[in-house]
C-alpha cells in the first residue's frame, strides 16, 4: 500500500510464495492485540479489525477508518503483514460486509 490515504485491506494467511502462515491461530492472536474488555467484562475485538476467512484462508480484515483514528495501530497491521511476507488485498470489503 503506497497511498497516504488509509484504505480497507485484508491480510491473508498465505505468504507471497503461497505458503500457509503459522501458527494456525495467527489471525485471532493478531486481532487480540487490538482487543479490549467490553461492558460485559469479556474481551471484544476492535470494531476496525477482525479475524475471518478469505477464499478459504485465515485472514484479518482491517477497516481503513483505523488509519484515521489510530494511525500507529494501522501501520502496525500493515507492518505485520509486510514483515511476515503475507498477501495483502487492498480495498476489498469492510468488516460490516464480512458479517
mmCIF file of N, CA and C in Angstrom:
data_model
loop_
_atom_site.group_PDB
_atom_site.id
_atom_site.type_symbol
_atom_site.label_atom_id
_atom_site.label_comp_id
_atom_site.label_asym_id
_atom_site.label_seq_id
_atom_site.Cartn_x
_atom_site.Cartn_y
_atom_site.Cartn_z
ATOM 1 N N UNK A 1 0.841 -1.173 0.000
ATOM 2 C CA UNK A 1 0.000 0.000 0.000
ATOM 3 C C UNK A 1 0.889 1.239 0.000
ATOM 4 N N UNK A 2 0.750 1.992 -1.027
ATOM 5 C CA UNK A 2 1.618 3.150 -1.155
ATOM 6 C C UNK A 2 0.878 4.467 -1.028
ATOM 7 N N UNK A 3 -0.433 4.429 -0.876
ATOM 8 C CA UNK A 3 -1.183 5.678 -0.772
ATOM 9 C C UNK A 3 -1.095 6.221 0.637
ATOM 10 N N UNK A 4 -1.213 7.553 0.745
ATOM 11 C CA UNK A 4 -1.197 8.159 2.070
ATOM 12 C C UNK A 4 -2.567 8.042 2.721
ATOM 13 N N UNK A 5 -3.604 7.802 1.903
ATOM 14 C CA UNK A 5 -4.957 7.663 2.429
ATOM 15 C C UNK A 5 -5.129 6.249 2.998
ATOM 16 N N UNK A 6 -5.765 6.153 4.138
ATOM 17 C CA UNK A 6 -5.984 4.849 4.755
ATOM 18 C C UNK A 6 -7.093 4.116 4.011
ATOM 19 N N UNK A 7 -6.777 2.905 3.579
ATOM 20 C CA UNK A 7 -7.773 2.108 2.877
ATOM 21 C C UNK A 7 -8.024 0.814 3.623
ATOM 22 N N UNK A 8 -9.178 0.264 3.362
ATOM 23 C CA UNK A 8 -9.526 -1.034 3.917
ATOM 24 C C UNK A 8 -8.658 -2.089 3.239
ATOM 25 N N UNK A 9 -8.222 -3.081 4.009
ATOM 26 C CA UNK A 9 -7.442 -4.152 3.408
ATOM 27 C C UNK A 9 -7.629 -5.448 4.191
ATOM 28 N N UNK A 10 -7.218 -6.524 3.565
ATOM 29 C CA UNK A 10 -7.280 -7.850 4.173
ATOM 30 C C UNK A 10 -5.875 -8.417 4.184
ATOM 31 N N UNK A 11 -5.472 -8.966 5.328
ATOM 32 C CA UNK A 11 -4.213 -9.699 5.418
ATOM 33 C C UNK A 11 -4.592 -11.170 5.288
ATOM 34 N N UNK A 12 -4.093 -11.821 4.268
ATOM 35 C CA UNK A 12 -4.410 -13.226 4.012
ATOM 36 C C UNK A 12 -3.300 -14.092 4.587
ATOM 37 N N UNK A 13 -3.667 -15.208 5.176
ATOM 38 C CA UNK A 13 -2.713 -16.105 5.823
ATOM 39 C C UNK A 13 -1.896 -16.949 4.879
ATOM 40 N N UNK A 14 -1.484 -16.362 3.778
ATOM 41 C CA UNK A 14 -0.584 -17.009 2.822
ATOM 42 C C UNK A 14 0.564 -16.064 2.544
ATOM 43 N N UNK A 15 1.767 -16.622 2.474
ATOM 44 C CA UNK A 15 2.898 -15.784 2.093
ATOM 45 C C UNK A 15 2.787 -15.474 0.609
ATOM 46 N N UNK A 16 3.583 -14.556 0.142
ATOM 47 C CA UNK A 16 3.574 -14.204 -1.279
ATOM 48 C C UNK A 16 3.996 -15.386 -2.143
ATOM 49 N N UNK A 17 4.685 -16.348 -1.544
ATOM 50 C CA UNK A 17 5.076 -17.565 -2.265
ATOM 51 C C UNK A 17 3.979 -18.634 -2.194
ATOM 52 N N UNK A 18 2.871 -18.324 -1.485
ATOM 53 C CA UNK A 18 1.743 -19.253 -1.415
ATOM 54 C C UNK A 18 1.780 -20.239 -0.262
ATOM 55 N N UNK A 19 2.727 -20.081 0.648
ATOM 56 C CA UNK A 19 2.794 -20.974 1.819
ATOM 57 C C UNK A 19 1.863 -20.486 2.921
ATOM 58 N N UNK A 20 1.234 -21.453 3.608
ATOM 59 C CA UNK A 20 0.305 -21.142 4.701
ATOM 60 C C UNK A 20 1.090 -20.575 5.879
ATOM 61 N N UNK A 21 0.588 -19.477 6.448
ATOM 62 C CA UNK A 21 1.244 -18.832 7.583
ATOM 63 C C UNK A 21 0.876 -19.568 8.868
ATOM 64 N N UNK A 22 1.824 -19.737 9.735
ATOM 65 C CA UNK A 22 1.629 -20.416 11.020
ATOM 66 C C UNK A 22 1.994 -19.470 12.153
ATOM 67 N N UNK A 23 1.452 -19.658 13.352
ATOM 68 C CA UNK A 23 0.583 -20.754 13.799
ATOM 69 C C UNK A 23 -0.830 -20.609 13.240
ATOM 70 N N UNK A 24 -1.604 -21.652 13.388
ATOM 71 C CA UNK A 24 -2.938 -21.680 12.785
ATOM 72 C C UNK A 24 -3.883 -20.627 13.373
ATOM 73 N N UNK A 25 -3.610 -20.146 14.579
ATOM 74 C CA UNK A 25 -4.470 -19.131 15.197
ATOM 75 C C UNK A 25 -3.875 -17.719 15.088
ATOM 76 N N UNK A 26 -3.030 -17.504 14.092
ATOM 77 C CA UNK A 26 -2.356 -16.216 13.947
ATOM 78 C C UNK A 26 -3.341 -15.056 13.837
ATOM 79 N N UNK A 27 -4.455 -15.249 13.125
ATOM 80 C CA UNK A 27 -5.413 -14.153 12.913
ATOM 81 C C UNK A 27 -6.054 -13.725 14.233
ATOM 82 N N UNK A 28 -6.444 -14.700 15.036
ATOM 83 C CA UNK A 28 -7.048 -14.383 16.337
ATOM 84 C C UNK A 28 -6.031 -13.708 17.256
ATOM 85 N N UNK A 29 -4.790 -14.161 17.208
ATOM 86 C CA UNK A 29 -3.744 -13.544 18.032
ATOM 87 C C UNK A 29 -3.497 -12.096 17.620
ATOM 88 N N UNK A 30 -3.408 -11.878 16.310
ATOM 89 C CA UNK A 30 -3.172 -10.524 15.817
ATOM 90 C C UNK A 30 -4.333 -9.610 16.191
ATOM 91 N N UNK A 31 -5.553 -10.083 16.039
ATOM 92 C CA UNK A 31 -6.720 -9.272 16.408
ATOM 93 C C UNK A 31 -6.802 -9.080 17.914
ATOM 94 N N UNK A 32 -6.282 -10.029 18.677
ATOM 95 C CA UNK A 32 -6.253 -9.911 20.132
ATOM 96 C C UNK A 32 -5.436 -8.726 20.598
ATOM 97 N N UNK A 33 -4.426 -8.342 19.823
ATOM 98 C CA UNK A 33 -3.621 -7.166 20.148
ATOM 99 C C UNK A 33 -4.491 -5.912 20.138
ATOM 100 N N UNK A 34 -5.526 -5.924 19.325
ATOM 101 C CA UNK A 34 -6.406 -4.767 19.166
ATOM 102 C C UNK A 34 -7.703 -4.906 19.968
ATOM 103 N N UNK A 35 -7.765 -5.870 20.869
ATOM 104 C CA UNK A 35 -8.999 -6.088 21.626
ATOM 105 C C UNK A 35 -8.959 -5.374 22.975
ATOM 106 N N UNK A 36 -10.135 -5.277 23.576
ATOM 107 C CA UNK A 36 -10.265 -4.651 24.894
ATOM 108 C C UNK A 36 -11.439 -5.298 25.620
ATOM 109 N N UNK A 37 -11.501 -5.081 26.925
ATOM 110 C CA UNK A 37 -12.629 -5.589 27.687
ATOM 111 C C UNK A 37 -13.844 -4.707 27.442
ATOM 112 N N UNK A 38 -14.972 -5.344 27.131
ATOM 113 C CA UNK A 38 -16.217 -4.612 26.912
ATOM 114 C C UNK A 38 -16.993 -4.459 28.198
ATOM 115 N N UNK A 39 -18.159 -3.872 28.099
ATOM 116 C CA UNK A 39 -19.012 -3.630 29.261
ATOM 117 C C UNK A 39 -19.438 -4.932 29.928
ATOM 118 N N UNK A 40 -19.535 -6.006 29.134
ATOM 119 C CA UNK A 40 -19.947 -7.296 29.724
ATOM 120 C C UNK A 40 -18.771 -8.086 30.314
ATOM 121 N N UNK A 41 -17.639 -7.378 30.478
ATOM 122 C CA UNK A 41 -16.426 -7.950 31.074
ATOM 123 C C UNK A 41 -15.882 -9.128 30.263
ATOM 124 N N UNK A 42 -16.041 -9.037 28.963
ATOM 125 C CA UNK A 42 -15.484 -10.030 28.056
ATOM 126 C C UNK A 42 -14.589 -9.308 27.057
ATOM 127 N N UNK A 43 -13.544 -10.021 26.625
ATOM 128 C CA UNK A 43 -12.679 -9.448 25.606
ATOM 129 C C UNK A 43 -13.475 -9.299 24.317
ATOM 130 N N UNK A 44 -13.271 -8.166 23.662
ATOM 131 C CA UNK A 44 -14.014 -7.856 22.453
ATOM 132 C C UNK A 44 -13.031 -7.305 21.416
ATOM 133 N N UNK A 45 -13.110 -7.852 20.183
ATOM 134 C CA UNK A 45 -12.247 -7.343 19.123
ATOM 135 C C UNK A 45 -12.586 -5.897 18.812
ATOM 136 N N UNK A 46 -11.619 -5.187 18.312
ATOM 137 C CA UNK A 46 -11.824 -3.818 17.852
ATOM 138 C C UNK A 46 -12.881 -3.816 16.744
ATOM 139 N N UNK A 47 -13.695 -2.777 16.660
ATOM 140 C CA UNK A 47 -14.658 -2.714 15.557
ATOM 141 C C UNK A 47 -13.970 -2.475 14.208
ATOM 142 N N UNK A 48 -12.665 -2.210 14.212
ATOM 143 C CA UNK A 48 -11.929 -1.915 12.988
ATOM 144 C C UNK A 48 -11.031 -3.049 12.514
ATOM 145 N N UNK A 49 -10.890 -4.090 13.323
ATOM 146 C CA UNK A 49 -10.013 -5.211 12.984
ATOM 147 C C UNK A 49 -10.710 -6.495 13.413
ATOM 148 N N UNK A 50 -10.786 -7.471 12.516
ATOM 149 C CA UNK A 50 -11.443 -8.714 12.882
ATOM 150 C C UNK A 50 -10.928 -9.901 12.082
ATOM 151 N N UNK A 51 -10.891 -11.080 12.722
ATOM 152 C CA UNK A 51 -10.464 -12.287 12.007
ATOM 153 C C UNK A 51 -11.606 -12.824 11.147
ATOM 154 N N UNK A 52 -11.262 -13.575 10.158
ATOM 155 C CA UNK A 52 -12.262 -14.206 9.302
ATOM 156 C C UNK A 52 -11.582 -15.091 8.275
ATOM 157 N N UNK A 53 -12.323 -15.446 7.251
ATOM 158 C CA UNK A 53 -11.797 -16.265 6.156
ATOM 159 C C UNK A 53 -11.894 -15.484 4.857
ATOM 160 N N UNK A 54 -10.911 -15.669 3.998
ATOM 161 C CA UNK A 54 -10.932 -15.074 2.676
ATOM 162 C C UNK A 54 -10.534 -16.166 1.689
ATOM 163 N N UNK A 55 -11.474 -16.577 0.870
ATOM 164 C CA UNK A 55 -11.245 -17.664 -0.099
ATOM 165 C C UNK A 55 -10.700 -18.923 0.579
ATOM 166 N N UNK A 56 -11.251 -19.240 1.753
ATOM 167 C CA UNK A 56 -10.858 -20.454 2.463
ATOM 168 C C UNK A 56 -9.594 -20.352 3.295
ATOM 169 N N UNK A 57 -8.987 -19.196 3.344
ATOM 170 C CA UNK A 57 -7.759 -18.999 4.133
ATOM 171 C C UNK A 57 -8.050 -18.083 5.307
ATOM 172 N N UNK A 58 -7.331 -18.294 6.411
ATOM 173 C CA UNK A 58 -7.447 -17.390 7.555
ATOM 174 C C UNK A 58 -7.048 -15.995 7.097
ATOM 175 N N UNK A 59 -7.733 -15.006 7.663
ATOM 176 C CA UNK A 59 -7.463 -13.639 7.251
ATOM 177 C C UNK A 59 -7.806 -12.674 8.377
ATOM 178 N N UNK A 60 -7.268 -11.473 8.261
ATOM 179 C CA UNK A 60 -7.608 -10.373 9.162
ATOM 180 C C UNK A 60 -8.119 -9.229 8.293
ATOM 181 N N UNK A 61 -9.319 -8.767 8.625
ATOM 182 C CA UNK A 61 -9.950 -7.663 7.904
ATOM 183 C C UNK A 61 -9.672 -6.375 8.668
ATOM 184 N N UNK A 62 -9.118 -5.391 7.980
ATOM 185 C CA UNK A 62 -8.769 -4.116 8.614
ATOM 186 C C UNK A 62 -9.558 -3.005 7.928
ATOM 187 N N UNK A 63 -10.374 -2.326 8.710
ATOM 188 C CA UNK A 63 -11.166 -1.206 8.211
ATOM 189 C C UNK A 63 -10.258 0.009 8.075
ATOM 190 N N UNK A 64 -10.319 0.684 6.949
ATOM 191 C CA UNK A 64 -9.472 1.842 6.691
ATOM 192 C C UNK A 64 -9.654 2.975 7.675
ATOM 193 N N UNK A 65 -10.811 3.040 8.337
ATOM 194 C CA UNK A 65 -11.034 4.099 9.327
ATOM 195 C C UNK A 65 -10.052 4.004 10.490
ATOM 196 N N UNK A 66 -9.467 2.809 10.706
ATOM 197 C CA UNK A 66 -8.467 2.654 11.764
ATOM 198 C C UNK A 66 -7.299 3.610 11.533
ATOM 199 N N UNK A 67 -6.932 3.825 10.284
ATOM 200 C CA UNK A 67 -5.822 4.722 9.964
ATOM 201 C C UNK A 67 -6.080 6.161 10.350
ATOM 202 N N UNK A 68 -7.343 6.560 10.345
ATOM 203 C CA UNK A 68 -7.702 7.922 10.742
ATOM 204 C C UNK A 68 -7.772 8.046 12.258
ATOM 205 N N UNK A 69 -8.268 6.999 12.902
ATOM 206 C CA UNK A 69 -8.476 7.026 14.346
ATOM 207 C C UNK A 69 -7.191 6.715 15.118
ATOM 208 N N UNK A 70 -6.463 5.699 14.646
ATOM 209 C CA UNK A 70 -5.255 5.256 15.338
ATOM 210 C C UNK A 70 -4.187 4.877 14.307
ATOM 211 N N UNK A 71 -3.499 5.881 13.756
ATOM 212 C CA UNK A 71 -2.524 5.622 12.686
ATOM 213 C C UNK A 71 -1.428 4.618 13.054
ATOM 214 N N UNK A 72 -0.977 4.632 14.303
ATOM 215 C CA UNK A 72 0.090 3.694 14.696
ATOM 216 C C UNK A 72 -0.404 2.251 14.648
ATOM 217 N N UNK A 73 -1.639 2.009 15.051
ATOM 218 C CA UNK A 73 -2.205 0.657 15.001
ATOM 219 C C UNK A 73 -2.381 0.214 13.551
ATOM 220 N N UNK A 74 -2.808 1.127 12.712
ATOM 221 C CA UNK A 74 -2.973 0.830 11.286
ATOM 222 C C UNK A 74 -1.630 0.428 10.672
ATOM 223 N N UNK A 75 -0.601 1.222 10.953
ATOM 224 C CA UNK A 75 0.737 0.906 10.436
ATOM 225 C C UNK A 75 1.249 -0.411 11.013
ATOM 226 N N UNK A 76 0.925 -0.699 12.286
ATOM 227 C CA UNK A 76 1.333 -1.965 12.896
ATOM 228 C C UNK A 76 0.778 -3.136 12.099
ATOM 229 N N UNK A 77 -0.497 -3.055 11.725
ATOM 230 C CA UNK A 77 -1.118 -4.134 10.957
ATOM 231 C C UNK A 77 -0.438 -4.292 9.595
ATOM 232 N N UNK A 78 -0.199 -3.182 8.924
ATOM 233 C CA UNK A 78 0.493 -3.241 7.633
ATOM 234 C C UNK A 78 1.902 -3.799 7.773
ATOM 235 N N UNK A 79 2.613 -3.329 8.783
ATOM 236 C CA UNK A 79 3.985 -3.802 9.001
ATOM 237 C C UNK A 79 4.026 -5.279 9.339
ATOM 238 N N UNK A 80 3.048 -5.763 10.113
ATOM 239 C CA UNK A 80 2.991 -7.189 10.439
ATOM 240 C C UNK A 80 2.910 -8.001 9.152
ATOM 241 N N UNK A 81 2.017 -7.602 8.270
ATOM 242 C CA UNK A 81 1.850 -8.322 7.003
ATOM 243 C C UNK A 81 3.134 -8.265 6.171
ATOM 244 N N UNK A 82 3.711 -7.089 6.068
ATOM 245 C CA UNK A 82 4.920 -6.934 5.260
ATOM 246 C C UNK A 82 6.107 -7.673 5.866
ATOM 247 N N UNK A 83 6.274 -7.594 7.178
ATOM 248 C CA UNK A 83 7.391 -8.271 7.848
ATOM 249 C C UNK A 83 7.311 -9.781 7.706
ATOM 250 N N UNK A 84 6.081 -10.315 7.619
ATOM 251 C CA UNK A 84 5.889 -11.763 7.504
ATOM 252 C C UNK A 84 5.621 -12.193 6.063
ATOM 253 N N UNK A 85 5.794 -11.269 5.117
ATOM 254 C CA UNK A 85 5.658 -11.546 3.688
ATOM 255 C C UNK A 85 4.267 -12.090 3.339
ATOM 256 N N UNK A 86 3.244 -11.571 4.035
ATOM 257 C CA UNK A 86 1.876 -12.037 3.807
ATOM 258 C C UNK A 86 1.208 -11.258 2.685
ATOM 259 N N UNK A 87 0.250 -11.912 2.052
ATOM 260 C CA UNK A 87 -0.506 -11.269 0.983
ATOM 261 C C UNK A 87 -1.456 -10.232 1.565
ATOM 262 N N UNK A 88 -1.532 -9.082 0.906
ATOM 263 C CA UNK A 88 -2.432 -8.005 1.305
ATOM 264 C C UNK A 88 -3.364 -7.723 0.134
ATOM 265 N N UNK A 89 -4.650 -7.717 0.407
ATOM 266 C CA UNK A 89 -5.652 -7.387 -0.605
ATOM 267 C C UNK A 89 -6.202 -6.008 -0.237
ATOM 268 N N UNK A 90 -5.962 -5.016 -1.080
ATOM 269 C CA UNK A 90 -6.397 -3.641 -0.809
ATOM 270 C C UNK A 90 -7.849 -3.418 -1.171
ATOM 271 N N UNK A 91 -8.515 -2.627 -0.337
ATOM 272 C CA UNK A 91 -9.834 -2.080 -0.648
ATOM 273 C C UNK A 91 -10.929 -3.080 -0.937
ATOM 274 N N UNK A 92 -10.877 -4.264 -0.357
ATOM 275 C CA UNK A 92 -11.845 -5.294 -0.711
ATOM 276 C C UNK A 92 -13.167 -5.100 -0.023
ATOM 277 N N UNK A 93 -13.268 -5.381 1.269
ATOM 278 C CA UNK A 93 -14.554 -5.228 1.942
ATOM 279 C C UNK A 93 -14.340 -4.771 3.371
ATOM 280 N N UNK A 94 -15.342 -4.115 3.874
ATOM 281 C CA UNK A 94 -15.268 -3.632 5.257
ATOM 282 C C UNK A 94 -15.706 -4.751 6.191
ATOM 283 N N UNK A 95 -15.510 -4.539 7.466
ATOM 284 C CA UNK A 95 -15.925 -5.530 8.454
ATOM 285 C C UNK A 95 -17.435 -5.724 8.434
ATOM 286 N N UNK A 96 -18.196 -4.672 8.134
ATOM 287 C CA UNK A 96 -19.652 -4.811 8.080
ATOM 288 C C UNK A 96 -20.065 -5.748 6.962
ATOM 289 N N UNK A 97 -19.379 -5.677 5.809
ATOM 290 C CA UNK A 97 -19.702 -6.541 4.677
ATOM 291 C C UNK A 97 -19.341 -7.976 4.958
ATOM 292 N N UNK A 98 -18.312 -8.199 5.794
ATOM 293 C CA UNK A 98 -17.845 -9.551 6.109
ATOM 294 C C UNK A 98 -18.870 -10.302 6.941
ATOM 295 N N UNK A 99 -19.619 -9.593 7.778
ATOM 296 C CA UNK A 99 -20.546 -10.228 8.713
ATOM 297 C C UNK A 99 -21.774 -10.767 8.023
#
